[in-house]
Amino acid sequence: MYTLSFANLILNTDSYKASHWLQYPPNTEYVSFYVEARKSELDIVFFGLQAFLKEYLSKPISLQDINEAETLLTAHGLPFNRQGWLRVLDKHAGFLPLSIQAVAEGSVLPSRNVVCQIVNTDPEFFWLPSYIETAILRSIWYPSTVAGLSYYCKQLIKKALEKSADDLSGLPFKLHDFGARGASSLETVALGGLAHLVNFHGTDSLSAIIAASRWYDAESMPAFSIPAAEHSTITGWGRENERATYENMLNCFANKYPAFSVVSDSYDLWRAVSEIWGGELKRQIMNMQGTLVVRPDSGDPVQVVCRVLELLAQKFGTITNSKGYKLLPNCIRLIQGDGINRHSLAKILDAILERGFSADNIAFGMGSGLLQQVDRDMMGWSMKASAICIAGKWRDVYKDPITSDDKRSKKGRLALVKQNDEYITLREDALGEQENLLRTVYLNGKLLHTETLEQIRQRSNE
């Protein structure tokens, strides 16, 4: 049919956007849009816009892009604004004449607040802010939702550690990203996995590490993993050689790595924990340098975790920490990576604390529950027009559907301020002497502010 490119920014939109340049009122000069999460029981962690700006908006469109888009869209049954795009090329060297403001990435704030605002800077291109809605909204809602979900899980774990552990030193490694294989695409893993790294330092999603370097100037290693077994490396030895399989893991990784993980439910988890790890190989484990992390991978997560902890406690003993909770020896720990989402995580933490075990005994791995079981509706993300300038006069633009209060949109050019540690969205013309937390990050093809992953981590930790 056609040889087309996914890198063509003009085609990075919804089909119906191609007709919108014809639909605005006569003499329209500027249209201002904003992005918000309209509803969420979780806090928003704003993240991901810089990646989009670097990857897509820092490159000019070309004549080839225009010709390619015209061929596809006209055949697709839509009008094409060829003259408009040619003017972008001729007048602005292919860079989009837009101003994009945003709150600093890593900011943690409640829903129903503006986090980003877009307006054209040249009245000839009033149609551009709407045209990029599809791409820019997607670049914000997905990583910001994953970052918010990961942040919520971090607060759950932090609260459990504050109650049951001597310190919080292990917190950065308590939730590991297992989501690469369950995500819908490589870029999904890169963006979602990187969003998780705003809050934690453990991942098996290598794409997230590449993304940290490519888009957020990570110079040192931003996340870590450990050697770990999968079922094939265990079951490949045969059931009759299960002990030999585990002994091989000890021989390969004990005394060489700070920690290593062994999936232990290939056959009889209870036997593996009690008779092999806690029996035949106990002396070797107790005498080694490093930590064996036992991984169950089936069954009801709450019941399995509690029983494994009790069996390990019986076999390896525990100490009572300063908070009065039981802690296994440093040589043995547990990771639960099956069936983990924000709801099951809370239930597991409650259950182990009720049984007197410190949350320091366990880490978690979250896969599709972290990177894939999210959607735009989870936080109600939207991008809406809020102001329009016609023949030199600005007026409010808004929607107020009688059928849904949730979809009522904001009016006017907007600003974000902080009053008494509370974020508040207000009209830009009501800003007065207050500092607008929306800062211009992109202007006519240039990035005005860039931040490192480390700076964003520090902000979210505040």
CSV table of C-alpha atoms in Angstrom, one decimal:
chain,number,residue,atom,x,y,z
A,1,MET,CA,0.0,0.0,0.0
A,2,TYR,CA,2.3,2.8,1.3
A,3,THR,CA,5.8,2.9,2.8
A,4,LEU,CA,5.1,5.0,5.9
A,5,SER,CA,7.1,5.9,9.0
A,6,PHE,CA,6.0,5.8,12.6
A,7,ALA,CA,8.4,8.7,13.1
A,8,ASN,CA,6.2,11.1,11.1
A,9,LEU,CA,4.8,13.5,13.7
A,10,ILE,CA,2.0,14.6,11.4
A,11,LEU,CA,0.6,11.0,11.5
A,12,ASN,CA,1.1,10.7,15.3
A,13,THR,CA,-2.6,11.7,15.9
A,14,ASP,CA,-6.2,10.6,15.6
A,15,SER,CA,-7.7,10.6,12.2
A,16,TYR,CA,-10.4,13.2,13.0
A,17,LYS,CA,-7.7,15.7,14.0
A,18,ALA,CA,-6.9,16.2,10.3
A,19,SER,CA,-10.2,18.0,9.8
A,20,HIS,CA,-10.2,20.3,12.8
A,21,TRP,CA,-8.2,23.1,11.2
A,22,LEU,CA,-11.4,23.9,9.2
A,23,GLN,CA,-13.7,23.9,12.2
A,24,TYR,CA,-12.6,26.8,14.5
A,25,PRO,CA,-14.3,30.2,14.4
A,26,PRO,CA,-13.2,32.8,11.8
A,27,ASN,CA,-10.3,35.0,12.9
A,28,THR,CA,-9.1,32.4,15.5
A,29,GLU,CA,-5.6,33.3,16.5
A,30,TYR,CA,-4.7,31.3,19.6
A,31,VAL,CA,-6.2,28.2,21.3
A,32,SER,CA,-5.0,27.2,24.8
A,33,PHE,CA,-5.3,23.6,26.1
A,34,TYR,CA,-4.5,22.1,29.5
A,35,VAL,CA,-3.9,18.6,30.8
A,36,GLU,CA,-5.3,17.2,34.1
A,37,ALA,CA,-6.2,14.0,35.8
A,38,ARG,CA,-9.9,14.5,36.5
A,39,LYS,CA,-10.3,11.9,39.1
A,40,SER,CA,-8.1,9.6,41.1
A,41,GLU,CA,-7.9,8.0,44.6
A,42,LEU,CA,-4.1,8.1,44.1
A,43,ASP,CA,-1.8,11.0,44.0
A,44,ILE,CA,-0.5,12.1,40.6
A,45,VAL,CA,3.3,11.9,40.1
A,46,PHE,CA,3.8,14.0,37.0
A,47,PHE,CA,6.4,12.3,34.7
A,48,GLY,CA,7.2,11.6,31.1
A,49,LEU,CA,6.8,14.8,29.2
A,50,GLN,CA,10.5,15.4,28.8
A,51,ALA,CA,10.9,12.0,27.1
A,52,PHE,CA,8.2,13.0,24.5
A,53,LEU,CA,9.7,16.4,23.9
A,54,LYS,CA,13.2,15.0,23.4
A,55,GLU,CA,12.1,12.1,21.2
A,56,TYR,CA,9.4,13.7,19.1
A,57,LEU,CA,9.1,17.5,19.3
A,58,SER,CA,12.9,18.3,19.1
A,59,LYS,CA,13.0,17.2,15.5
A,60,PRO,CA,11.6,19.3,12.6
A,61,ILE,CA,9.0,17.9,10.2
A,62,SER,CA,10.2,17.5,6.6
A,63,LEU,CA,8.7,17.8,3.2
A,64,GLN,CA,8.7,14.1,3.0
A,65,ASP,CA,6.6,13.9,6.2
A,66,ILE,CA,4.1,16.3,4.6
A,67,ASN,CA,3.9,14.4,1.3
A,68,GLU,CA,3.6,11.1,3.1
A,69,ALA,CA,0.8,12.4,5.4
A,70,GLU,CA,-1.1,13.9,2.5
A,71,THR,CA,-1.0,10.6,0.6
A,72,LEU,CA,-2.3,8.6,3.6
A,73,LEU,CA,-4.9,11.1,5.0
A,74,THR,CA,-6.6,11.9,1.7
A,75,ALA,CA,-6.8,8.2,0.8
A,76,HIS,CA,-8.2,7.7,4.3
A,77,GLY,CA,-11.1,10.0,3.5
A,78,LEU,CA,-10.0,13.2,5.2
A,79,PRO,CA,-9.0,16.8,4.2
A,80,PHE,CA,-5.3,17.6,4.6
A,81,ASN,CA,-3.9,21.0,5.6
A,82,ARG,CA,-1.0,20.9,3.2
A,83,GLN,CA,-0.6,24.6,3.1
A,84,GLY,CA,-0.6,24.8,6.9
A,85,TRP,CA,2.1,22.2,7.2
A,86,LEU,CA,4.2,23.8,4.4
A,87,ARG,CA,4.0,27.1,6.3
A,88,VAL,CA,5.3,25.3,9.5
A,89,LEU,CA,8.2,24.1,7.3
A,90,ASP,CA,8.9,27.4,5.6
A,91,LYS,CA,8.2,29.8,8.5
A,92,HIS,CA,9.5,27.8,11.4
A,93,ALA,CA,12.0,25.4,9.8
A,94,GLY,CA,9.7,22.5,10.5
A,95,PHE,CA,9.6,23.1,14.3
A,96,LEU,CA,6.2,23.4,15.9
A,97,PRO,CA,5.4,27.0,17.0
A,98,LEU,CA,4.1,26.0,20.4
A,99,SER,CA,4.6,27.0,24.0
A,100,ILE,CA,4.3,24.1,26.5
A,101,GLN,CA,4.2,24.8,30.2
A,102,ALA,CA,4.4,22.0,32.8
A,103,VAL,CA,4.8,21.4,36.5
A,104,ALA,CA,8.2,20.1,37.4
A,105,GLU,CA,8.5,16.3,36.8
A,106,GLY,CA,8.4,14.3,39.9
A,107,SER,CA,5.9,16.6,41.5
A,108,VAL,CA,3.4,14.8,43.6
A,109,LEU,CA,-0.1,16.4,43.6
A,110,PRO,CA,-3.8,15.5,43.8
A,111,SER,CA,-6.0,15.1,40.8
A,112,ARG,CA,-8.1,17.9,39.3
A,113,ASN,CA,-5.0,20.1,39.0
A,114,VAL,CA,-3.5,21.4,35.8
A,115,VAL,CA,-0.1,19.8,35.1
A,116,CYS,CA,0.5,21.0,31.6
A,117,GLN,CA,-0.7,23.8,29.3
A,118,ILE,CA,-0.2,24.2,25.5
A,119,VAL,CA,-0.8,27.2,23.3
A,120,ASN,CA,0.4,28.2,19.8
A,121,THR,CA,2.9,31.1,19.6
A,122,ASP,CA,2.1,32.1,16.0
A,123,PRO,CA,-1.6,33.0,15.2
A,124,GLU,CA,-1.3,31.4,11.8
A,125,PHE,CA,-1.1,28.0,13.6
A,126,PHE,CA,-4.1,28.1,16.0
A,127,TRP,CA,-4.9,24.5,14.9
A,128,LEU,CA,-1.6,23.0,16.2
A,129,PRO,CA,-2.3,22.6,20.0
A,130,SER,CA,-5.3,20.5,19.2
A,131,TYR,CA,-3.5,18.5,16.6
A,132,ILE,CA,-0.9,17.2,19.0
A,133,GLU,CA,-3.4,16.2,21.7
A,134,THR,CA,-3.3,12.5,21.0
A,135,ALA,CA,0.5,12.3,21.2
A,136,ILE,CA,1.1,14.7,24.1
A,137,LEU,CA,-1.7,13.3,26.3
A,138,ARG,CA,-0.5,9.8,25.8
A,139,SER,CA,3.0,10.9,26.7
A,140,ILE,CA,1.8,12.2,30.0
A,141,TRP,CA,-1.1,9.9,31.2
A,142,TYR,CA,0.8,6.6,30.9
A,143,PRO,CA,4.1,7.3,32.7
A,144,SER,CA,2.4,9.6,35.2
A,145,THR,CA,-0.1,6.9,36.1
A,146,VAL,CA,2.6,4.3,36.5
A,147,ALA,CA,4.7,6.7,38.6
A,148,GLY,CA,1.6,7.5,40.7
A,149,LEU,CA,0.8,3.8,41.2
A,150,SER,CA,4.4,3.0,42.1
A,151,TYR,CA,4.5,5.9,44.5
A,152,TYR,CA,1.3,4.6,46.2
A,153,CYS,CA,2.9,1.2,46.6
A,154,LYS,CA,6.0,2.9,48.0
A,155,GLN,CA,4.0,4.6,50.7
A,156,LEU,CA,2.3,1.3,51.6
A,157,ILE,CA,5.7,-0.4,52.0
A,158,LYS,CA,7.2,2.6,53.8
A,159,LYS,CA,4.4,2.7,56.3
A,160,ALA,CA,4.9,-1.0,57.0
A,161,LEU,CA,8.6,-0.6,57.4
A,162,GLU,CA,8.2,2.4,59.7
A,163,LYS,CA,6.0,0.2,61.9
A,164,SER,CA,8.0,-3.0,61.8
A,165,ALA,CA,11.6,-2.4,60.7
A,166,ASP,CA,14.6,-0.8,62.4
A,167,ASP,CA,15.2,1.6,59.5
A,168,LEU,CA,14.1,2.4,55.9
A,169,SER,CA,17.4,1.5,54.2
A,170,GLY,CA,15.8,-1.3,52.2
A,171,LEU,CA,12.9,0.7,50.9
A,172,PRO,CA,14.4,1.5,47.4
A,173,PHE,CA,14.6,-2.2,46.6
A,174,LYS,CA,11.3,-3.4,48.1
A,175,LEU,CA,9.3,-3.3,44.8
A,176,HIS,CA,11.0,-4.7,41.7
A,177,ASP,CA,9.7,-4.2,38.2
A,178,PHE,CA,8.8,-7.6,36.6
A,179,GLY,CA,6.7,-6.0,33.9
A,180,ALA,CA,8.7,-6.2,30.6
A,181,ARG,CA,7.2,-9.3,29.2
A,182,GLY,CA,3.6,-8.3,30.1
A,183,ALA,CA,3.8,-4.8,28.6
A,184,SER,CA,2.2,-4.0,25.2
A,185,SER,CA,5.4,-2.7,23.5
A,186,LEU,CA,9.0,-1.9,23.9
A,187,GLU,CA,8.3,1.8,24.4
A,188,THR,CA,5.7,1.0,27.0
A,189,VAL,CA,8.3,-0.9,29.0
A,190,ALA,CA,10.8,2.0,28.5
A,191,LEU,CA,8.3,4.7,29.7
A,192,GLY,CA,6.5,2.7,32.3
A,193,GLY,CA,9.6,1.0,33.7
A,194,LEU,CA,11.3,4.4,33.9
A,195,ALA,CA,8.3,5.9,35.7
A,196,HIS,CA,8.7,3.2,38.3
A,197,LEU,CA,12.4,4.2,38.8
A,198,VAL,CA,11.2,7.6,40.0
A,199,ASN,CA,10.3,5.7,43.2
A,200,PHE,CA,12.4,2.6,43.3
A,201,HIS,CA,15.9,1.3,42.3
A,202,GLY,CA,15.1,-2.3,41.3
A,203,THR,CA,14.1,-3.5,37.9
A,204,ASP,CA,14.4,-6.3,35.4
A,205,SER,CA,13.2,-4.0,32.6
A,206,LEU,CA,16.4,-3.1,30.8
A,207,SER,CA,14.6,-0.8,28.4
A,208,ALA,CA,13.9,1.5,31.4
A,209,ILE,CA,17.7,1.9,32.0
A,210,ILE,CA,18.2,2.8,28.4
A,211,ALA,CA,15.4,5.3,28.6
A,212,ALA,CA,16.9,6.8,31.8
A,213,SER,CA,20.1,7.6,29.8
A,214,ARG,CA,18.4,8.6,26.6
A,215,TRP,CA,15.7,11.0,28.0
A,216,TYR,CA,16.8,11.9,31.5
A,217,ASP,CA,20.6,12.1,31.4
A,218,ALA,CA,21.3,9.3,33.9
A,219,GLU,CA,25.1,9.0,34.0
A,220,SER,CA,25.4,6.4,36.7
A,221,MET,CA,23.5,3.1,36.9
A,222,PRO,CA,19.9,4.1,38.0
A,223,ALA,CA,18.7,0.6,38.9
A,224,PHE,CA,19.9,-2.8,39.8
A,225,SER,CA,18.9,-6.5,39.6
A,226,ILE,CA,20.3,-9.8,40.9
A,227,PRO,CA,20.9,-13.3,39.5
A,228,ALA,CA,17.7,-15.2,39.5
A,229,ALA,CA,16.4,-18.6,38.5
A,230,GLU,CA,13.4,-19.3,36.3
A,231,HIS,CA,11.4,-22.5,36.2
A,232,SER,CA,13.2,-23.9,33.2
A,233,THR,CA,16.6,-23.6,34.9
A,234,ILE,CA,15.1,-25.6,37.8
A,235,THR,CA,12.8,-28.1,36.1
A,236,GLY,CA,15.4,-28.8,33.4
A,237,TRP,CA,17.3,-30.8,36.0
A,238,GLY,CA,14.3,-33.1,36.7
A,239,ARG,CA,12.3,-33.4,39.8
A,240,GLU,CA,14.6,-36.1,41.2
A,241,ASN,CA,17.5,-33.6,41.1
A,242,GLU,CA,15.7,-30.7,42.8
A,243,ARG,CA,18.3,-30.5,45.6
A,244,ALA,CA,21.1,-30.5,43.1
A,245,THR,CA,19.5,-27.7,41.2
A,246,TYR,CA,19.3,-25.5,44.3
A,247,GLU,CA,22.9,-26.5,45.3
A,248,ASN,CA,24.0,-25.4,41.9
A,249,MET,CA,22.5,-22.0,42.5
A,250,LEU,CA,24.4,-21.7,45.8
A,251,ASN,CA,27.6,-22.8,44.1
A,252,CYS,CA,27.2,-20.3,41.2
A,253,PHE,CA,26.1,-17.2,43.2
A,254,ALA,CA,26.7,-17.5,46.9
A,255,ASN,CA,29.8,-15.6,48.1
A,256,LYS,CA,29.9,-13.8,44.7
A,257,TYR,CA,26.8,-11.6,44.6
A,258,PRO,CA,25.1,-9.7,47.4
A,259,ALA,CA,21.8,-11.6,46.7
A,260,PHE,CA,20.3,-14.1,44.3
A,261,SER,CA,16.8,-15.4,43.9
A,262,VAL,CA,15.6,-18.9,43.4
A,263,VAL,CA,12.0,-19.8,42.3
A,264,SER,CA,11.1,-22.7,44.6
A,265,ASP,CA,7.5,-23.8,43.8
A,266,SER,CA,8.3,-26.0,40.7
A,267,TYR,CA,7.0,-29.0,42.6
A,268,ASP,CA,6.3,-28.9,46.4
A,269,LEU,CA,7.1,-25.5,47.8
A,270,TRP,CA,6.6,-26.6,51.4
A,271,ARG,CA,9.1,-29.4,51.0
A,272,ALA,CA,11.6,-27.1,49.1
A,273,VAL,CA,11.5,-24.6,52.0
A,274,SER,CA,11.4,-27.0,54.9
A,275,GLU,CA,13.5,-29.9,53.8
A,276,ILE,CA,15.9,-28.6,51.2
A,277,TRP,CA,16.5,-24.9,51.9
A,278,GLY,CA,15.8,-25.3,55.6
A,279,GLY,CA,17.3,-28.8,56.0
A,280,GLU,CA,19.8,-30.3,53.5
A,281,LEU,CA,21.3,-26.9,52.4
A,282,LYS,CA,20.8,-25.0,55.6
A,283,ARG,CA,24.4,-25.1,56.8
A,284,GLN,CA,25.7,-23.9,53.5
A,285,ILE,CA,23.2,-21.0,53.5
A,286,MET,CA,23.9,-20.0,57.0
A,287,ASN,CA,27.7,-19.9,56.3
A,288,MET,CA,27.6,-18.1,53.0
A,289,GLN,CA,28.2,-14.5,52.2
A,290,GLY,CA,25.1,-12.9,50.7
A,291,THR,CA,21.4,-13.5,50.7
A,292,LEU,CA,19.3,-16.3,49.3
A,293,VAL,CA,15.9,-14.9,48.2
A,294,VAL,CA,13.3,-17.6,48.1
A,295,ARG,CA,10.6,-17.0,45.5
A,296,PRO,CA,7.2,-18.6,45.5
A,297,ASP,CA,5.3,-18.2,42.3
A,298,SER,CA,1.8,-19.7,42.6
A,299,GLY,CA,-1.1,-20.0,45.0
A,300,ASP,CA,-2.9,-17.3,47.0
A,301,PRO,CA,-0.3,-14.6,47.7
A,302,VAL,CA,-1.3,-13.8,51.2
A,303,GLN,CA,-1.5,-17.4,52.4
A,304,VAL,CA,1.6,-18.5,50.6
A,305,VAL,CA,3.8,-15.6,51.9
A,306,CYS,CA,2.7,-16.1,55.5
A,307,ARG,CA,3.3,-19.9,55.4
A,308,VAL,CA,6.7,-19.5,53.8
A,309,LEU,CA,7.7,-16.9,56.4
A,310,GLU,CA,6.6,-19.2,59.2
A,311,LEU,CA,8.5,-22.2,57.7
A,312,LEU,CA,11.6,-20.2,57.2
A,313,ALA,CA,11.4,-18.9,60.8
A,314,GLN,CA,11.1,-22.4,62.1
A,315,LYS,CA,14.1,-23.6,60.2
A,316,PHE,CA,16.4,-20.6,60.3
A,317,GLY,CA,15.2,-18.8,63.4
A,318,THR,CA,14.5,-15.1,63.9
A,319,ILE,CA,15.6,-12.2,66.0
A,320,THR,CA,13.3,-9.6,67.5
A,321,ASN,CA,14.1,-6.2,66.2
A,322,SER,CA,13.7,-2.9,68.1
A,323,LYS,CA,10.1,-2.6,67.0
A,324,GLY,CA,9.3,-6.0,68.4
A,325,TYR,CA,8.9,-7.8,65.1
A,326,LYS,CA,10.5,-11.0,63.9
A,327,LEU,CA,13.4,-10.8,61.4
A,328,LEU,CA,15.0,-13.7,59.6
A,329,PRO,CA,18.8,-14.0,59.5
A,330,ASN,CA,20.4,-11.8,56.8
A,331,CYS,CA,21.2,-14.9,54.7
A,332,ILE,CA,17.6,-15.7,53.9
A,333,ARG,CA,14.7,-13.5,52.5
A,334,LEU,CA,11.5,-13.9,50.5
A,335,ILE,CA,10.2,-12.2,47.3
A,336,GLN,CA,6.6,-12.4,46.1
A,337,GLY,CA,6.2,-11.7,42.5
A,338,ASP,CA,3.0,-13.5,41.6
A,339,GLY,CA,-0.4,-11.8,41.8
A,340,ILE,CA,1.0,-8.5,43.0
A,341,ASN,CA,-1.0,-5.3,42.5
A,342,ARG,CA,-1.7,-2.4,44.9
A,343,HIS,CA,-4.6,-4.3,46.6
A,344,SER,CA,-2.8,-7.6,47.2
A,345,LEU,CA,0.3,-5.8,48.3
A,346,ALA,CA,-1.6,-4.1,51.1
A,347,LYS,CA,-3.2,-7.3,52.1
A,348,ILE,CA,0.1,-9.2,52.3
A,349,LEU,CA,1.8,-6.4,54.3
A,350,ASP,CA,-1.1,-6.4,56.8
A,351,ALA,CA,-1.1,-10.2,57.1
A,352,ILE,CA,2.6,-10.5,57.8
A,353,LEU,CA,2.6,-7.7,60.4
A,354,GLU,CA,-0.4,-9.3,62.1
A,355,ARG,CA,1.7,-12.5,62.4
A,356,GLY,CA,4.6,-10.5,64.0
A,357,PHE,CA,6.9,-10.5,61.0
A,358,SER,CA,8.8,-7.4,60.0
A,359,ALA,CA,8.2,-6.1,56.5
A,360,ASP,CA,12.0,-6.2,56.1
A,361,ASN,CA,11.7,-9.9,55.5
A,362,ILE,CA,10.1,-9.5,52.1
A,363,ALA,CA,10.4,-7.8,48.8
A,364,PHE,CA,7.9,-7.7,46.0
A,365,GLY,CA,7.9,-8.0,42.2
A,366,MET,CA,5.1,-6.4,40.2
A,367,GLY,CA,4.6,-7.2,36.5
A,368,SER,CA,1.5,-6.4,34.5
A,369,GLY,CA,0.0,-4.9,37.7
A,370,LEU,CA,2.6,-2.2,37.4
A,371,LEU,CA,3.0,-1.6,33.7
A,372,GLN,CA,0.0,-2.9,32.0
A,373,GLN,CA,-3.1,-2.9,34.3
A,374,VAL,CA,-3.5,0.8,34.0
A,375,ASP,CA,-5.5,2.9,31.5
A,376,ARG,CA,-6.3,6.5,30.9
A,377,ASP,CA,-9.6,6.2,32.8
A,378,MET,CA,-7.8,5.0,36.0
A,379,MET,CA,-7.1,8.7,36.8
A,380,GLY,CA,-9.4,10.3,34.2
A,381,TRP,CA,-6.7,12.0,32.2
A,382,SER,CA,-7.8,14.5,29.7
A,383,MET,CA,-6.6,17.4,27.5
A,384,LYS,CA,-9.2,20.2,27.0
A,385,ALA,CA,-9.4,23.6,25.5
A,386,SER,CA,-9.9,26.3,28.1
A,387,ALA,CA,-9.3,29.6,26.2
A,388,ILE,CA,-9.4,31.0,22.7
A,389,CYS,CA,-8.3,34.3,21.2
A,390,ILE,CA,-10.4,35.5,18.3
A,391,ALA,CA,-9.5,38.8,16.6
A,392,GLY,CA,-7.3,39.8,19.5
A,393,LYS,CA,-9.8,39.1,22.2
A,394,TRP,CA,-9.5,36.2,24.6
A,395,ARG,CA,-12.5,34.3,25.9
A,396,ASP,CA,-13.1,31.2,28.0
A,397,VAL,CA,-13.7,27.9,26.4
A,398,TYR,CA,-15.2,25.0,28.4
A,399,LYS,CA,-17.5,22.0,28.4
A,400,ASP,CA,-20.2,21.4,31.0
A,401,PRO,CA,-22.2,18.3,30.0
A,402,ILE,CA,-25.5,17.9,31.9
A,403,THR,CA,-24.9,14.1,31.9
A,404,SER,CA,-21.6,14.1,33.7
A,405,ASP,CA,-20.2,16.5,36.3
A,406,ASP,CA,-16.9,14.6,36.2
A,407,LYS,CA,-16.3,15.9,32.6
A,408,ARG,CA,-16.8,19.6,33.4
A,409,SER,CA,-13.7,21.3,32.2
A,410,LYS,CA,-11.8,24.3,33.4
A,411,LYS,CA,-12.0,27.9,32.0
A,412,GLY,CA,-9.4,30.4,30.9
A,413,ARG,CA,-5.6,30.4,30.8
A,414,LEU,CA,-4.5,28.5,33.9
A,415,ALA,CA,-1.8,28.6,36.6
A,416,LEU,CA,-0.8,26.2,39.4
A,417,VAL,CA,0.2,27.5,42.8
A,418,LYS,CA,1.0,26.1,46.2
A,419,GLN,CA,-0.7,27.6,49.2
A,420,ASN,CA,0.0,26.2,52.7
A,421,ASP,CA,1.5,23.0,51.1
A,422,GLU,CA,-1.6,22.5,49.0
A,423,TYR,CA,-1.7,22.6,45.2
A,424,ILE,CA,-4.4,24.9,43.8
A,425,THR,CA,-5.3,25.5,40.1
A,426,LEU,CA,-6.5,29.0,39.4
A,427,ARG,CA,-6.8,31.3,36.4
A,428,GLU,CA,-3.6,32.9,35.2
A,429,ASP,CA,-5.2,36.4,35.5
A,430,ALA,CA,-5.8,35.7,39.2
A,431,LEU,CA,-2.1,34.8,39.9
A,432,GLY,CA,-1.0,38.1,41.3
A,433,GLU,CA,2.3,37.8,43.1
A,434,GLN,CA,2.1,34.1,43.5
A,435,GLU,CA,4.6,31.8,41.8
A,436,ASN,CA,3.2,29.9,38.9
A,437,LEU,CA,4.5,26.3,39.2
A,438,LEU,CA,3.8,25.8,35.5
A,439,ARG,CA,7.0,26.7,33.8
A,440,THR,CA,7.7,26.9,30.1
A,441,VAL,CA,9.6,23.7,29.1
A,442,TYR,CA,9.2,23.9,25.3
A,443,LEU,CA,9.1,26.9,23.1
A,444,ASN,CA,9.1,26.8,19.3
A,445,GLY,CA,11.2,23.7,19.0
A,446,LYS,CA,13.6,24.3,21.9
A,447,LEU,CA,13.6,22.6,25.3
A,448,LEU,CA,14.1,25.3,27.9
A,449,HIS,CA,14.2,23.0,31.0
A,450,THR,CA,15.6,19.5,31.2
A,451,GLU,CA,16.1,17.5,34.4
A,452,THR,CA,17.9,14.4,35.3
A,453,LEU,CA,16.3,11.3,36.8
A,454,GLU,CA,18.1,12.0,40.0
A,455,GLN,CA,16.6,15.5,40.3
A,456,ILE,CA,13.1,14.0,39.7
A,457,ARG,CA,13.7,11.3,42.3
A,458,GLN,CA,14.7,13.9,44.9
A,459,ARG,CA,11.6,15.9,44.1
A,460,SER,CA,9.2,13.0,44.5
A,461,ASN,CA,10.9,12.0,47.8
A,462,GLU,CA,10.2,15.4,49.2
